[in-house]
Amino acid sequence: MISHASTNFLLEATPKNLSNAAPSLALNASSPKTSGFQIGGTVNYAYDKHYEVRSGINIALYERQIAFNEVKPTGINPTKTYFRESTWLEIPVNLKYRSLRRKNHRIYILGGFKLGIEANVKRTGEQIQAKTTDVSLEYGFGFEKFYKFFKFNPELKFSHGVNNLYLSPLGGSSPFSRLNQYNSHTISLLFYFE
């Protein structure tokens, strides 16, 4: 399995945390979408002509960002963007519902969860501080095409982290002290060869 992914954080902060003493200035936080890459193997267990359980181990490379901007009456002034570039070991467990095979193809939907463990973080200057384990809910759909010696299926999958990955910064002056939650969010286009 190989995959291209679009990933970012879903941020949460209270208006109180994002506002300053001066009413003319506020600090806005956002997490732009960035590209990622996954590669791995799968194990399938079909216990019915329609249902299949799929699992495996994936290695994923993600770079997530959080950007802080000053919002003034005159416009938005970008201040700083922080990065977290890391390698994740991911173990998805999905239940897959397949349609009946029509000649050499069929479609399917799937859902489940994924356990993620951050195995390595690139150490570069100031970076996003985050927890190193994550659990995500997953769902998606795909298409299976059967050839003489193998099966090819592209799949679109959405993953929403349920763990709060936020770590409180040590210094109160950090812009991260204005946030109170961030969760992972990933959209993946996967290609399976079985």
PDB file of C-alpha atoms in Angstrom:
ATOM      1  CA  MET A   1       0.000   0.000   0.000  1.00  0.00           C
ATOM      2  CA  ILE A   2       1.235   3.477  -0.870  1.00  0.00           C
ATOM      3  CA  SER A   3      -0.588   6.713  -0.161  1.00  0.00           C
ATOM      4  CA  HIS A   4      -0.553  10.464  -0.539  1.00  0.00           C
ATOM      5  CA  ALA A   5      -2.098  12.334   2.403  1.00  0.00           C
ATOM      6  CA  SER A   6      -3.253  15.836   3.224  1.00  0.00           C
ATOM      7  CA  THR A   7      -2.961  16.506   6.960  1.00  0.00           C
ATOM      8  CA  ASN A   8      -3.377  19.267   9.529  1.00  0.00           C
ATOM      9  CA  PHE A   9      -4.536  19.962  13.085  1.00  0.00           C
ATOM     10  CA  LEU A  10      -8.066  20.933  14.067  1.00  0.00           C
ATOM     11  CA  LEU A  11      -7.511  23.697  16.629  1.00  0.00           C
ATOM     12  CA  GLU A  12      -9.660  24.862  19.512  1.00  0.00           C
ATOM     13  CA  ALA A  13      -9.271  27.967  21.629  1.00  0.00           C
ATOM     14  CA  THR A  14     -11.669  30.125  23.568  1.00  0.00           C
ATOM     15  CA  PRO A  15     -12.190  33.747  22.442  1.00  0.00           C
ATOM     16  CA  LYS A  16     -10.761  34.762  25.816  1.00  0.00           C
ATOM     17  CA  ASN A  17      -7.533  32.910  25.051  1.00  0.00           C
ATOM     18  CA  LEU A  18      -7.189  34.423  21.586  1.00  0.00           C
ATOM     19  CA  SER A  19      -7.929  38.039  22.567  1.00  0.00           C
ATOM     20  CA  ASN A  20      -5.443  40.544  23.939  1.00  0.00           C
ATOM     21  CA  ALA A  21      -5.923  43.400  26.370  1.00  0.00           C
ATOM     22  CA  ALA A  22      -6.069  45.868  23.471  1.00  0.00           C
ATOM     23  CA  PRO A  23      -9.425  45.520  21.664  1.00  0.00           C
ATOM     24  CA  SER A  24      -7.759  46.496  18.384  1.00  0.00           C
ATOM     25  CA  LEU A  25      -5.551  43.387  18.345  1.00  0.00           C
ATOM     26  CA  ALA A  26      -6.277  39.672  18.497  1.00  0.00           C
ATOM     27  CA  LEU A  27      -4.185  36.605  17.801  1.00  0.00           C
ATOM     28  CA  ASN A  28      -5.591  34.169  15.264  1.00  0.00           C
ATOM     29  CA  ALA A  29      -4.365  30.559  14.953  1.00  0.00           C
ATOM     30  CA  SER A  30      -4.783  28.238  11.982  1.00  0.00           C
ATOM     31  CA  SER A  31      -3.347  24.957  10.743  1.00  0.00           C
ATOM     32  CA  PRO A  32      -2.728  24.904   6.977  1.00  0.00           C
ATOM     33  CA  LYS A  33      -3.069  21.607   5.137  1.00  0.00           C
ATOM     34  CA  THR A  34       0.254  19.977   4.219  1.00  0.00           C
ATOM     35  CA  SER A  35       1.247  16.881   2.266  1.00  0.00           C
ATOM     36  CA  GLY A  36       2.211  13.558   3.780  1.00  0.00           C
ATOM     37  CA  PHE A  37       3.161  10.077   2.641  1.00  0.00           C
ATOM     38  CA  GLN A  38       2.311   6.558   3.855  1.00  0.00           C
ATOM     39  CA  ILE A  39       3.616   3.124   2.944  1.00  0.00           C
ATOM     40  CA  GLY A  40       2.794  -0.226   4.502  1.00  0.00           C
ATOM     41  CA  GLY A  41       1.303  -3.674   4.307  1.00  0.00           C
ATOM     42  CA  THR A  42      -2.154  -5.093   4.962  1.00  0.00           C
ATOM     43  CA  VAL A  43      -3.713  -8.268   6.306  1.00  0.00           C
ATOM     44  CA  ASN A  44      -7.282  -9.131   5.225  1.00  0.00           C
ATOM     45  CA  TYR A  45      -9.701 -11.619   6.699  1.00  0.00           C
ATOM     46  CA  ALA A  46     -12.865 -12.176   4.673  1.00  0.00           C
ATOM     47  CA  TYR A  47     -15.472 -14.010   6.759  1.00  0.00           C
ATOM     48  CA  ASP A  48     -18.357 -13.425   4.338  1.00  0.00           C
ATOM     49  CA  LYS A  49     -18.813 -12.536   0.664  1.00  0.00           C
ATOM     50  CA  HIS A  50     -19.607  -8.975   1.785  1.00  0.00           C
ATOM     51  CA  TYR A  51     -17.641  -8.383   5.005  1.00  0.00           C
ATOM     52  CA  GLU A  52     -13.894  -8.253   5.538  1.00  0.00           C
ATOM     53  CA  VAL A  53     -11.658  -7.104   8.388  1.00  0.00           C
ATOM     54  CA  ARG A  54      -8.504  -5.314   7.299  1.00  0.00           C
ATOM     55  CA  SER A  55      -5.492  -4.371   9.393  1.00  0.00           C
ATOM     56  CA  GLY A  56      -1.761  -3.920   8.966  1.00  0.00           C
ATOM     57  CA  ILE A  57       1.147  -1.647   9.799  1.00  0.00           C
ATOM     58  CA  ASN A  58       1.882   1.627   8.024  1.00  0.00           C
ATOM     59  CA  ILE A  59       4.773   4.055   8.258  1.00  0.00           C
ATOM     60  CA  ALA A  60       3.640   7.645   7.693  1.00  0.00           C
ATOM     61  CA  LEU A  61       5.635  10.852   7.227  1.00  0.00           C
ATOM     62  CA  TYR A  62       3.717  13.993   8.217  1.00  0.00           C
ATOM     63  CA  GLU A  63       4.574  17.656   8.576  1.00  0.00           C
ATOM     64  CA  ARG A  64       1.868  19.543  10.438  1.00  0.00           C
ATOM     65  CA  GLN A  65       1.872  23.304  10.933  1.00  0.00           C
ATOM     66  CA  ILE A  66       0.274  25.902  13.184  1.00  0.00           C
ATOM     67  CA  ALA A  67       0.367  29.534  12.062  1.00  0.00           C
ATOM     68  CA  PHE A  68      -0.307  32.507  14.335  1.00  0.00           C
ATOM     69  CA  ASN A  69      -1.463  35.843  12.885  1.00  0.00           C
ATOM     70  CA  GLU A  70      -2.170  39.212  14.472  1.00  0.00           C
ATOM     71  CA  VAL A  71      -5.620  40.467  13.453  1.00  0.00           C
ATOM     72  CA  LYS A  72      -5.823  44.269  13.403  1.00  0.00           C
ATOM     73  CA  PRO A  73      -8.468  46.660  12.092  1.00  0.00           C
ATOM     74  CA  THR A  74      -6.086  47.390   9.199  1.00  0.00           C
ATOM     75  CA  GLY A  75      -5.706  43.728   8.243  1.00  0.00           C
ATOM     76  CA  ILE A  76      -3.950  40.472   9.146  1.00  0.00           C
ATOM     77  CA  ASN A  77      -0.259  40.538  10.035  1.00  0.00           C
ATOM     78  CA  PRO A  78       1.413  37.072   9.848  1.00  0.00           C
ATOM     79  CA  THR A  79       3.647  36.515  12.886  1.00  0.00           C
ATOM     80  CA  LYS A  80       5.079  32.989  12.943  1.00  0.00           C
ATOM     81  CA  THR A  81       4.487  29.444  11.684  1.00  0.00           C
ATOM     82  CA  TYR A  82       5.534  26.440  13.775  1.00  0.00           C
ATOM     83  CA  PHE A  83       6.196  22.973  12.358  1.00  0.00           C
ATOM     84  CA  ARG A  84       6.190  19.375  13.564  1.00  0.00           C
ATOM     85  CA  GLU A  85       7.766  16.979  11.074  1.00  0.00           C
ATOM     86  CA  SER A  86       7.597  13.396  12.280  1.00  0.00           C
ATOM     87  CA  THR A  87       7.389   9.706  11.430  1.00  0.00           C
ATOM     88  CA  TRP A  88       4.385   7.736  12.672  1.00  0.00           C
ATOM     89  CA  LEU A  89       3.832   4.011  13.091  1.00  0.00           C
ATOM     90  CA  GLU A  90       0.125   3.438  12.402  1.00  0.00           C
ATOM     91  CA  ILE A  91      -2.029   0.349  12.961  1.00  0.00           C
ATOM     92  CA  PRO A  92      -5.490   0.673  11.356  1.00  0.00           C
ATOM     93  CA  VAL A  93      -8.328  -1.785  12.008  1.00  0.00           C
ATOM     94  CA  ASN A  94     -11.213  -1.407   9.555  1.00  0.00           C
ATOM     95  CA  LEU A  95     -14.416  -3.277   8.804  1.00  0.00           C
ATOM     96  CA  LYS A  96     -15.020  -3.326   5.062  1.00  0.00           C
ATOM     97  CA  TYR A  97     -18.369  -3.909   3.336  1.00  0.00           C
ATOM     98  CA  ARG A  98     -17.993  -5.017  -0.301  1.00  0.00           C
ATOM     99  CA  SER A  99     -20.604  -5.056  -3.042  1.00  0.00           C
ATOM    100  CA  LEU A 100     -21.089  -8.111  -5.205  1.00  0.00           C
ATOM    101  CA  ARG A 101     -18.413  -8.509  -7.843  1.00  0.00           C
ATOM    102  CA  ARG A 102     -19.511  -7.361 -11.300  1.00  0.00           C
ATOM    103  CA  LYS A 103     -17.185  -8.930 -13.867  1.00  0.00           C
ATOM    104  CA  ASN A 104     -13.774  -7.621 -12.776  1.00  0.00           C
ATOM    105  CA  HIS A 105     -14.708  -4.877 -10.333  1.00  0.00           C
ATOM    106  CA  ARG A 106     -16.655  -3.949  -7.236  1.00  0.00           C
ATOM    107  CA  ILE A 107     -16.965  -1.044  -4.792  1.00  0.00           C
ATOM    108  CA  TYR A 108     -16.782  -0.947  -0.994  1.00  0.00           C
ATOM    109  CA  ILE A 109     -17.118   1.243   2.070  1.00  0.00           C
ATOM    110  CA  LEU A 110     -15.182   0.895   5.308  1.00  0.00           C
ATOM    111  CA  GLY A 111     -14.926   2.263   8.814  1.00  0.00           C
ATOM    112  CA  GLY A 112     -12.926   1.676  11.962  1.00  0.00           C
ATOM    113  CA  PHE A 113     -10.126   3.165  14.006  1.00  0.00           C
ATOM    114  CA  LYS A 114      -6.370   3.688  13.844  1.00  0.00           C
ATOM    115  CA  LEU A 115      -3.730   3.686  16.570  1.00  0.00           C
ATOM    116  CA  GLY A 116      -0.799   6.004  15.853  1.00  0.00           C
ATOM    117  CA  ILE A 117       2.560   6.118  17.657  1.00  0.00           C
ATOM    118  CA  GLU A 118       5.019   8.867  16.845  1.00  0.00           C
ATOM    119  CA  ALA A 119       8.369   7.149  16.320  1.00  0.00           C
ATOM    120  CA  ASN A 120      10.610  10.065  15.413  1.00  0.00           C
ATOM    121  CA  VAL A 121      10.416  13.874  15.404  1.00  0.00           C
ATOM    122  CA  LYS A 122      12.729  16.072  13.361  1.00  0.00           C
ATOM    123  CA  ARG A 123      14.420  18.436  15.803  1.00  0.00           C
ATOM    124  CA  THR A 124      14.471  21.868  14.184  1.00  0.00           C
ATOM    125  CA  GLY A 125      14.399  25.010  16.319  1.00  0.00           C
ATOM    126  CA  GLU A 126      11.035  26.015  17.744  1.00  0.00           C
ATOM    127  CA  GLN A 127       8.415  23.414  16.987  1.00  0.00           C
ATOM    128  CA  ILE A 128       4.918  22.343  17.953  1.00  0.00           C
ATOM    129  CA  GLN A 129       4.844  20.429  21.223  1.00  0.00           C
ATOM    130  CA  ALA A 130       2.424  17.508  21.014  1.00  0.00           C
ATOM    131  CA  LYS A 131       1.653  14.119  22.524  1.00  0.00           C
ATOM    132  CA  THR A 132       3.143  11.116  20.782  1.00  0.00           C
ATOM    133  CA  THR A 133       0.172   8.705  20.684  1.00  0.00           C
ATOM    134  CA  ASP A 134      -3.082   9.191  18.834  1.00  0.00           C
ATOM    135  CA  VAL A 135      -6.311   7.274  18.234  1.00  0.00           C
ATOM    136  CA  SER A 136      -8.344   8.198  15.151  1.00  0.00           C
ATOM    137  CA  LEU A 137     -11.744   7.293  13.774  1.00  0.00           C
ATOM    138  CA  GLU A 138     -11.612   6.362  10.089  1.00  0.00           C
ATOM    139  CA  TYR A 139     -14.093   5.960   7.257  1.00  0.00           C
ATOM    140  CA  GLY A 140     -13.882   5.889   3.503  1.00  0.00           C
ATOM    141  CA  PHE A 141     -14.721   4.150   0.250  1.00  0.00           C
ATOM    142  CA  GLY A 142     -12.882   2.467  -2.586  1.00  0.00           C
ATOM    143  CA  PHE A 143     -13.000   0.567  -5.843  1.00  0.00           C
ATOM    144  CA  GLU A 144     -11.502  -2.878  -6.559  1.00  0.00           C
ATOM    145  CA  LYS A 145     -10.277  -3.821 -10.022  1.00  0.00           C
ATOM    146  CA  PHE A 146      -9.292  -7.462 -10.619  1.00  0.00           C
ATOM    147  CA  TYR A 147      -6.503  -8.398 -13.004  1.00  0.00           C
ATOM    148  CA  LYS A 148      -5.152 -11.815 -13.913  1.00  0.00           C
ATOM    149  CA  PHE A 149      -2.463 -11.945 -11.217  1.00  0.00           C
ATOM    150  CA  PHE A 150      -3.328  -9.160  -8.775  1.00  0.00           C
ATOM    151  CA  LYS A 151      -6.038  -6.830  -7.504  1.00  0.00           C
ATOM    152  CA  PHE A 152      -5.687  -3.045  -7.611  1.00  0.00           C
ATOM    153  CA  ASN A 153      -7.849  -0.731  -5.556  1.00  0.00           C
ATOM    154  CA  PRO A 154      -7.698   3.024  -5.035  1.00  0.00           C
ATOM    155  CA  GLU A 155      -9.289   4.243  -1.797  1.00  0.00           C
ATOM    156  CA  LEU A 156     -10.209   7.602  -0.289  1.00  0.00           C
ATOM    157  CA  LYS A 157     -10.071   7.626   3.515  1.00  0.00           C
ATOM    158  CA  PHE A 158     -10.837  10.288   6.137  1.00  0.00           C
ATOM    159  CA  SER A 159      -9.244  10.146   9.586  1.00  0.00           C
ATOM    160  CA  HIS A 160     -10.256  12.264  12.612  1.00  0.00           C
ATOM    161  CA  GLY A 161      -8.164  12.140  15.789  1.00  0.00           C
ATOM    162  CA  VAL A 162     -10.132  11.723  19.020  1.00  0.00           C
ATOM    163  CA  ASN A 163      -7.169  12.359  21.351  1.00  0.00           C
ATOM    164  CA  ASN A 164      -6.274  15.894  22.352  1.00  0.00           C
ATOM    165  CA  LEU A 165      -2.600  16.161  21.283  1.00  0.00           C
ATOM    166  CA  TYR A 166      -2.107  19.521  23.004  1.00  0.00           C
ATOM    167  CA  LEU A 167       0.746  19.905  25.478  1.00  0.00           C
ATOM    168  CA  SER A 168       0.780  23.038  27.598  1.00  0.00           C
ATOM    169  CA  PRO A 169       3.954  25.111  26.969  1.00  0.00           C
ATOM    170  CA  LEU A 170       6.362  25.786  29.825  1.00  0.00           C
ATOM    171  CA  GLY A 171       6.423  29.547  29.276  1.00  0.00           C
ATOM    172  CA  GLY A 172       3.251  31.588  29.671  1.00  0.00           C
ATOM    173  CA  SER A 173       4.394  33.970  26.914  1.00  0.00           C
ATOM    174  CA  SER A 174       4.199  31.255  24.255  1.00  0.00           C
ATOM    175  CA  PRO A 175       1.399  31.748  21.693  1.00  0.00           C
ATOM    176  CA  PHE A 176       0.491  28.086  22.296  1.00  0.00           C
ATOM    177  CA  SER A 177      -0.724  29.046  25.779  1.00  0.00           C
ATOM    178  CA  ARG A 178      -3.737  30.602  24.005  1.00  0.00           C
ATOM    179  CA  LEU A 179      -4.815  27.212  22.642  1.00  0.00           C
ATOM    180  CA  ASN A 180      -6.341  24.364  24.633  1.00  0.00           C
ATOM    181  CA  GLN A 181      -6.811  21.571  22.090  1.00  0.00           C
ATOM    182  CA  TYR A 182      -5.605  20.259  18.768  1.00  0.00           C
ATOM    183  CA  ASN A 183      -6.600  17.043  17.048  1.00  0.00           C
ATOM    184  CA  SER A 184      -5.140  15.373  13.999  1.00  0.00           C
ATOM    185  CA  HIS A 185      -7.051  15.358  10.725  1.00  0.00           C
ATOM    186  CA  THR A 186      -5.946  13.467   7.610  1.00  0.00           C
ATOM    187  CA  ILE A 187      -7.396  12.813   4.155  1.00  0.00           C
ATOM    188  CA  SER A 188      -5.585   9.995   2.330  1.00  0.00           C
ATOM    189  CA  LEU A 189      -5.649   8.679  -1.219  1.00  0.00           C
ATOM    190  CA  LEU A 190      -4.375   5.105  -0.962  1.00  0.00           C
ATOM    191  CA  PHE A 191      -3.395   2.582  -3.632  1.00  0.00           C
ATOM    192  CA  TYR A 192      -3.458  -1.126  -2.724  1.00  0.00           C
ATOM    193  CA  PHE A 193      -1.864  -3.913  -4.735  1.00  0.00           C
ATOM    194  CA  GLU A 194      -2.975  -7.357  -3.563  1.00  0.00           C
TER     195      GLU A 194
END
